[in-house]
PDB file of C-alpha atoms in Angstrom:
ATOM      1  CA  MET A   1      38.946   3.473 -29.427  1.00  0.00           C
ATOM      2  CA  VAL A   2      38.958   1.240 -25.807  1.00  0.00           C
ATOM      3  CA  ALA A   3      41.887  -0.651 -27.413  1.00  0.00           C
ATOM      4  CA  ASP A   4      43.914   2.761 -28.906  1.00  0.00           C
ATOM      5  CA  GLY A   5      44.245   3.460 -24.726  1.00  0.00           C
ATOM      6  CA  MET A   6      45.300   0.439 -23.842  1.00  0.00           C
ATOM      7  CA  SER A   7      47.292  -0.664 -26.614  1.00  0.00           C
ATOM      8  CA  GLY A   8      49.175   3.118 -27.508  1.00  0.00           C
ATOM      9  CA  ASP A   9      47.692   2.888 -31.172  1.00  0.00           C
ATOM     10  CA  ARG A  10      45.654   4.369 -33.457  1.00  0.00           C
ATOM     11  CA  HIS A  11      42.966   2.864 -35.710  1.00  0.00           C
ATOM     12  CA  ASP A  12      40.515   4.396 -37.896  1.00  0.00           C
ATOM     13  CA  SER A  13      37.665   5.250 -36.226  1.00  0.00           C
ATOM     14  CA  ASP A  14      35.229   5.981 -38.777  1.00  0.00           C
ATOM     15  CA  THR A  15      35.841   3.079 -39.963  1.00  0.00           C
ATOM     16  CA  GLU A  16      35.067   0.865 -36.386  1.00  0.00           C
ATOM     17  CA  LEU A  17      31.407   3.263 -36.077  1.00  0.00           C
ATOM     18  CA  THR A  18      30.698   2.504 -39.280  1.00  0.00           C
ATOM     19  CA  ALA A  19      30.232  -0.685 -38.592  1.00  0.00           C
ATOM     20  CA  GLN A  20      29.347  -0.572 -35.703  1.00  0.00           C
ATOM     21  CA  GLY A  21      26.431   1.506 -36.938  1.00  0.00           C
ATOM     22  CA  PHE A  22      25.273  -1.398 -39.305  1.00  0.00           C
ATOM     23  CA  ALA A  23      25.373  -3.757 -36.316  1.00  0.00           C
ATOM     24  CA  ASN A  24      23.289  -1.575 -34.312  1.00  0.00           C
ATOM     25  CA  ILE A  25      20.770  -2.075 -37.646  1.00  0.00           C
ATOM     26  CA  ALA A  26      21.288  -5.448 -37.974  1.00  0.00           C
ATOM     27  CA  SER A  27      20.778  -6.325 -34.492  1.00  0.00           C
ATOM     28  CA  ALA A  28      17.378  -4.037 -35.126  1.00  0.00           C
ATOM     29  CA  CYS A  29      16.172  -6.303 -37.328  1.00  0.00           C
ATOM     30  CA  PHE A  30      16.245  -9.329 -35.239  1.00  0.00           C
ATOM     31  CA  MET A  31      14.553  -7.306 -32.559  1.00  0.00           C
ATOM     32  CA  GLY A  32      18.156  -6.968 -30.808  1.00  0.00           C
ATOM     33  CA  LEU A  33      19.907  -4.493 -28.064  1.00  0.00           C
ATOM     34  CA  PRO A  34      21.955  -2.008 -30.148  1.00  0.00           C
ATOM     35  CA  VAL A  35      25.759  -1.731 -28.747  1.00  0.00           C
ATOM     36  CA  THR A  36      28.626   0.177 -28.991  1.00  0.00           C
ATOM     37  CA  GLY A  37      30.773  -3.036 -29.474  1.00  0.00           C
ATOM     38  CA  VAL A  38      32.533  -5.549 -27.947  1.00  0.00           C
ATOM     39  CA  ILE A  39      34.166  -3.740 -24.458  1.00  0.00           C
ATOM     40  CA  ALA A  40      34.469  -6.494 -22.628  1.00  0.00           C
ATOM     41  CA  ARG A  41      36.144  -8.501 -25.746  1.00  0.00           C
ATOM     42  CA  THR A  42      38.881  -5.953 -27.052  1.00  0.00           C
ATOM     43  CA  SER A  43      40.125  -4.577 -23.342  1.00  0.00           C
ATOM     44  CA  THR A  44      40.206  -9.350 -22.680  1.00  0.00           C
ATOM     45  CA  ASN A  45      42.167  -9.535 -26.435  1.00  0.00           C
ATOM     46  CA  ALA A  46      44.388  -6.107 -25.091  1.00  0.00           C
ATOM     47  CA  ARG A  47      45.104  -7.164 -22.063  1.00  0.00           C
ATOM     48  CA  ALA A  48      46.482 -10.492 -23.359  1.00  0.00           C
ATOM     49  CA  GLY A  49      48.148  -8.804 -25.911  1.00  0.00           C
ATOM     50  CA  ALA A  50      46.791  -9.784 -28.671  1.00  0.00           C
ATOM     51  CA  LYS A  51      48.261  -7.757 -32.144  1.00  0.00           C
ATOM     52  CA  SER A  52      45.601  -8.364 -34.436  1.00  0.00           C
ATOM     53  CA  PRO A  53      41.998  -8.565 -35.507  1.00  0.00           C
ATOM     54  CA  ILE A  54      42.463 -12.914 -35.474  1.00  0.00           C
ATOM     55  CA  SER A  55      41.789 -12.686 -31.722  1.00  0.00           C
ATOM     56  CA  SER A  56      38.470 -11.366 -32.148  1.00  0.00           C
ATOM     57  CA  ILE A  57      37.582 -13.437 -35.343  1.00  0.00           C
ATOM     58  CA  ILE A  58      39.137 -16.536 -33.314  1.00  0.00           C
ATOM     59  CA  HIS A  59      36.541 -15.053 -30.084  1.00  0.00           C
ATOM     60  CA  CYS A  60      33.180 -14.366 -33.083  1.00  0.00           C
ATOM     61  CA  LEU A  61      33.757 -18.265 -33.428  1.00  0.00           C
ATOM     62  CA  THR A  62      34.198 -19.786 -30.012  1.00  0.00           C
ATOM     63  CA  VAL A  63      31.249 -17.926 -29.712  1.00  0.00           C
ATOM     64  CA  LEU A  64      29.097 -19.438 -32.447  1.00  0.00           C
ATOM     65  CA  ALA A  65      31.076 -22.520 -31.427  1.00  0.00           C
ATOM     66  CA  ILE A  66      29.442 -22.453 -28.234  1.00  0.00           C
ATOM     67  CA  LEU A  67      26.309 -21.215 -28.944  1.00  0.00           C
ATOM     68  CA  LEU A  68      26.017 -24.288 -31.962  1.00  0.00           C
ATOM     69  CA  ILE A  69      26.912 -27.004 -30.410  1.00  0.00           C
ATOM     70  CA  LEU A  70      27.324 -27.285 -26.903  1.00  0.00           C
ATOM     71  CA  ALA A  71      23.472 -24.587 -26.196  1.00  0.00           C
ATOM     72  CA  PRO A  72      21.826 -27.244 -24.532  1.00  0.00           C
ATOM     73  CA  LEU A  73      25.202 -27.052 -21.934  1.00  0.00           C
ATOM     74  CA  VAL A  74      25.337 -24.010 -21.704  1.00  0.00           C
ATOM     75  CA  LYS A  75      21.416 -23.295 -20.135  1.00  0.00           C
ATOM     76  CA  LEU A  76      23.167 -25.668 -17.371  1.00  0.00           C
ATOM     77  CA  ILE A  77      26.055 -23.017 -16.330  1.00  0.00           C
ATOM     78  CA  PRO A  78      25.310 -21.253 -13.127  1.00  0.00           C
ATOM     79  CA  LEU A  79      24.503 -17.412 -13.759  1.00  0.00           C
ATOM     80  CA  ALA A  80      26.321 -16.484 -10.442  1.00  0.00           C
ATOM     81  CA  SER A  81      29.546 -18.381 -11.959  1.00  0.00           C
ATOM     82  CA  LEU A  82      28.685 -16.017 -15.517  1.00  0.00           C
ATOM     83  CA  ALA A  83      28.763 -12.867 -12.995  1.00  0.00           C
ATOM     84  CA  GLY A  84      32.017 -13.426 -11.426  1.00  0.00           C
ATOM     85  CA  VAL A  85      33.722 -14.340 -15.014  1.00  0.00           C
ATOM     86  CA  LEU A  86      31.802 -10.211 -15.285  1.00  0.00           C
ATOM     87  CA  LEU A  87      33.230  -9.133 -12.686  1.00  0.00           C
ATOM     88  CA  SER A  88      36.248 -10.176 -13.185  1.00  0.00           C
ATOM     89  CA  VAL A  89      36.098  -8.354 -16.544  1.00  0.00           C
ATOM     90  CA  CYS A  90      34.857  -4.922 -15.507  1.00  0.00           C
ATOM     91  CA  TRP A  91      37.138  -4.976 -12.744  1.00  0.00           C
ATOM     92  CA  TYR A  92      40.305  -5.207 -15.273  1.00  0.00           C
ATOM     93  CA  MET A  93      37.911  -2.752 -17.703  1.00  0.00           C
ATOM     94  CA  ALA A  94      38.108  -0.308 -15.592  1.00  0.00           C
ATOM     95  CA  GLU A  95      41.568   0.392 -15.111  1.00  0.00           C
ATOM     96  CA  LEU A  96      41.491   1.511 -11.375  1.00  0.00           C
ATOM     97  CA  PRO A  97      44.508   3.395 -11.073  1.00  0.00           C
ATOM     98  CA  LEU A  98      43.140   6.488 -13.735  1.00  0.00           C
ATOM     99  CA  TRP A  99      40.383   7.167 -11.546  1.00  0.00           C
ATOM    100  CA  PRO A 100      42.084   9.284  -8.806  1.00  0.00           C
ATOM    101  CA  ARG A 101      42.788  11.804 -11.572  1.00  0.00           C
ATOM    102  CA  LEU A 102      39.485  11.459 -13.089  1.00  0.00           C
ATOM    103  CA  PHE A 103      39.043  12.968  -9.761  1.00  0.00           C
ATOM    104  CA  LYS A 104      41.309  15.074  -9.047  1.00  0.00           C
ATOM    105  CA  SER A 105      40.357  16.686 -12.642  1.00  0.00           C
ATOM    106  CA  GLY A 106      36.759  17.304 -11.783  1.00  0.00           C
ATOM    107  CA  GLY A 107      34.360  18.979 -14.627  1.00  0.00           C
ATOM    108  CA  SER A 108      33.076  17.191 -17.543  1.00  0.00           C
ATOM    109  CA  ASP A 109      34.366  13.868 -17.346  1.00  0.00           C
ATOM    110  CA  LEU A 110      32.784  12.930 -13.589  1.00  0.00           C
ATOM    111  CA  ALA A 111      29.894  14.895 -14.461  1.00  0.00           C
ATOM    112  CA  LEU A 112      29.459  12.311 -17.148  1.00  0.00           C
ATOM    113  CA  LEU A 113      30.884   9.312 -15.157  1.00  0.00           C
ATOM    114  CA  VAL A 114      28.441  10.595 -12.557  1.00  0.00           C
ATOM    115  CA  ILE A 115      25.169  10.542 -14.250  1.00  0.00           C
ATOM    116  CA  ALA A 116      26.209   8.200 -16.424  1.00  0.00           C
ATOM    117  CA  CYS A 117      26.487   4.887 -13.643  1.00  0.00           C
ATOM    118  CA  GLY A 118      24.160   7.138 -12.036  1.00  0.00           C
ATOM    119  CA  VAL A 119      20.733   6.593 -14.131  1.00  0.00           C
ATOM    120  CA  LYS A 120      21.662   3.497 -15.646  1.00  0.00           C
ATOM    121  CA  TYR A 121      21.162   2.281 -11.606  1.00  0.00           C
ATOM    122  CA  LEU A 122      18.284   4.493 -10.907  1.00  0.00           C
ATOM    123  CA  SER A 123      16.406   4.624 -13.838  1.00  0.00           C
ATOM    124  CA  LEU A 124      13.445   1.953 -14.537  1.00  0.00           C
ATOM    125  CA  ASP A 125      14.956   0.613 -17.727  1.00  0.00           C
ATOM    126  CA  PHE A 126      18.144  -0.081 -19.460  1.00  0.00           C
ATOM    127  CA  GLU A 127      17.268   1.662 -23.064  1.00  0.00           C
ATOM    128  CA  HIS A 128      15.553   5.252 -21.034  1.00  0.00           C
ATOM    129  CA  ALA A 129      19.553   5.052 -19.717  1.00  0.00           C
ATOM    130  CA  ILE A 130      20.877   4.688 -22.463  1.00  0.00           C
ATOM    131  CA  PHE A 131      19.035   7.389 -24.502  1.00  0.00           C
ATOM    132  CA  ILE A 132      19.828   9.972 -21.570  1.00  0.00           C
ATOM    133  CA  ASP A 133      23.174   8.891 -21.422  1.00  0.00           C
ATOM    134  CA  CYS A 134      23.976   9.708 -25.267  1.00  0.00           C
ATOM    135  CA  SER A 135      21.723  13.210 -24.811  1.00  0.00           C
ATOM    136  CA  TYR A 136      24.064  13.897 -22.158  1.00  0.00           C
ATOM    137  CA  ALA A 137      26.980  13.134 -23.800  1.00  0.00           C
ATOM    138  CA  GLN A 138      25.778  14.737 -26.954  1.00  0.00           C
ATOM    139  CA  ALA A 139      24.836  18.250 -25.523  1.00  0.00           C
ATOM    140  CA  LEU A 140      28.124  18.240 -22.909  1.00  0.00           C
ATOM    141  CA  ARG A 141      29.853  17.790 -26.672  1.00  0.00           C
ATOM    142  CA  ALA A 142      28.118  20.582 -28.648  1.00  0.00           C
ATOM    143  CA  LEU A 143      28.613  22.911 -25.672  1.00  0.00           C
ATOM    144  CA  ILE A 144      32.514  22.311 -25.438  1.00  0.00           C
ATOM    145  CA  GLN A 145      32.635  22.811 -29.019  1.00  0.00           C
ATOM    146  CA  THR A 146      31.313  25.753 -29.314  1.00  0.00           C
ATOM    147  CA  ALA A 147      33.481  27.349 -26.675  1.00  0.00           C
ATOM    148  CA  GLN A 148      36.172  26.221 -28.395  1.00  0.00           C
ATOM    149  CA  LYS A 149      35.294  28.106 -30.919  1.00  0.00           C
ATOM    150  CA  LYS A 150      34.474  31.448 -29.917  1.00  0.00           C
ATOM    151  CA  SER A 151      36.923  31.320 -27.341  1.00  0.00           C
ATOM    152  CA  LEU A 152      40.251  30.872 -30.556  1.00  0.00           C
ATOM    153  CA  SER A 153      37.040  33.214 -32.967  1.00  0.00           C
ATOM    154  CA  ILE A 154      37.445  36.026 -29.936  1.00  0.00           C
ATOM    155  CA  SER A 155      41.139  35.627 -28.837  1.00  0.00           C
ATOM    156  CA  ILE A 156      41.736  35.724 -33.364  1.00  0.00           C
ATOM    157  CA  LYS A 157      39.492  39.599 -33.550  1.00  0.00           C
ATOM    158  CA  SER A 158      41.426  40.642 -29.772  1.00  0.00           C
ATOM    159  CA  LEU A 159      44.566  39.807 -30.644  1.00  0.00           C
ATOM    160  CA  GLN A 160      44.909  41.251 -34.607  1.00  0.00           C
ATOM    161  CA  GLY A 161      46.137  44.327 -34.995  1.00  0.00           C
ATOM    162  CA  ARG A 162      47.001  45.400 -30.867  1.00  0.00           C
ATOM    163  CA  PRO A 163      50.362  47.202 -30.378  1.00  0.00           C
ATOM    164  CA  ALA A 164      53.416  45.010 -28.410  1.00  0.00           C
ATOM    165  CA  LYS A 165      51.958  47.193 -24.994  1.00  0.00           C
ATOM    166  CA  ASP A 166      48.356  45.414 -24.926  1.00  0.00           C
ATOM    167  CA  PHE A 167      49.945  42.355 -25.324  1.00  0.00           C
ATOM    168  CA  GLU A 168      51.992  43.055 -21.760  1.00  0.00           C
ATOM    169  CA  ARG A 169      48.430  44.682 -20.379  1.00  0.00           C
ATOM    170  CA  PHE A 170      46.536  41.424 -20.706  1.00  0.00           C
ATOM    171  CA  GLY A 171      49.624  39.715 -19.492  1.00  0.00           C
ATOM    172  CA  LEU A 172      50.086  37.659 -23.417  1.00  0.00           C
ATOM    173  CA  ASN A 173      53.522  38.471 -23.727  1.00  0.00           C
ATOM    174  CA  LYS A 174      54.702  35.360 -22.106  1.00  0.00           C
ATOM    175  CA  LEU A 175      51.946  33.410 -24.552  1.00  0.00           C
ATOM    176  CA  LEU A 176      53.606  34.314 -27.829  1.00  0.00           C
ATOM    177  CA  GLN A 177      57.487  34.299 -26.699  1.00  0.00           C
ATOM    178  CA  GLY A 178      57.051  30.623 -26.303  1.00  0.00           C
TER     179      GLY A 178
END
């Protein structure tokens, strides 16, 4: 989904989410932490101009080689330098030119951003932050879907069988004309 926004192409999100679900189940079997995918890798690949999943496969093989062959040397890398690399990737992943539009739009997107950032940085543990963020996002999604369904059904019921005068009185004639 991140790649869709960066590349402009569409892909099958169901396949991606199903694969992530199986990966999360497998990670739980080995006491791993569930993830939503490697957004940093996807973002970096998209910015580098990658056009196929081969770049992700190459990344996985590179990480595997580093773990198997260079593990004794990797522990010598200072954490501060790794933090610098992560900050650089996060900076480019944040897409700062889009932020003013987010703040202008306000509403649920801005509320979700503020709650997600606030909970993650102020909570005592990572697992509770993820639970609270996901719960809020699901509740927000349910509210929006319910509101859209009710709005649509009210609109359809109120427009059926109404004479043209009612459309003019409510200012709906402009909507019906296009």
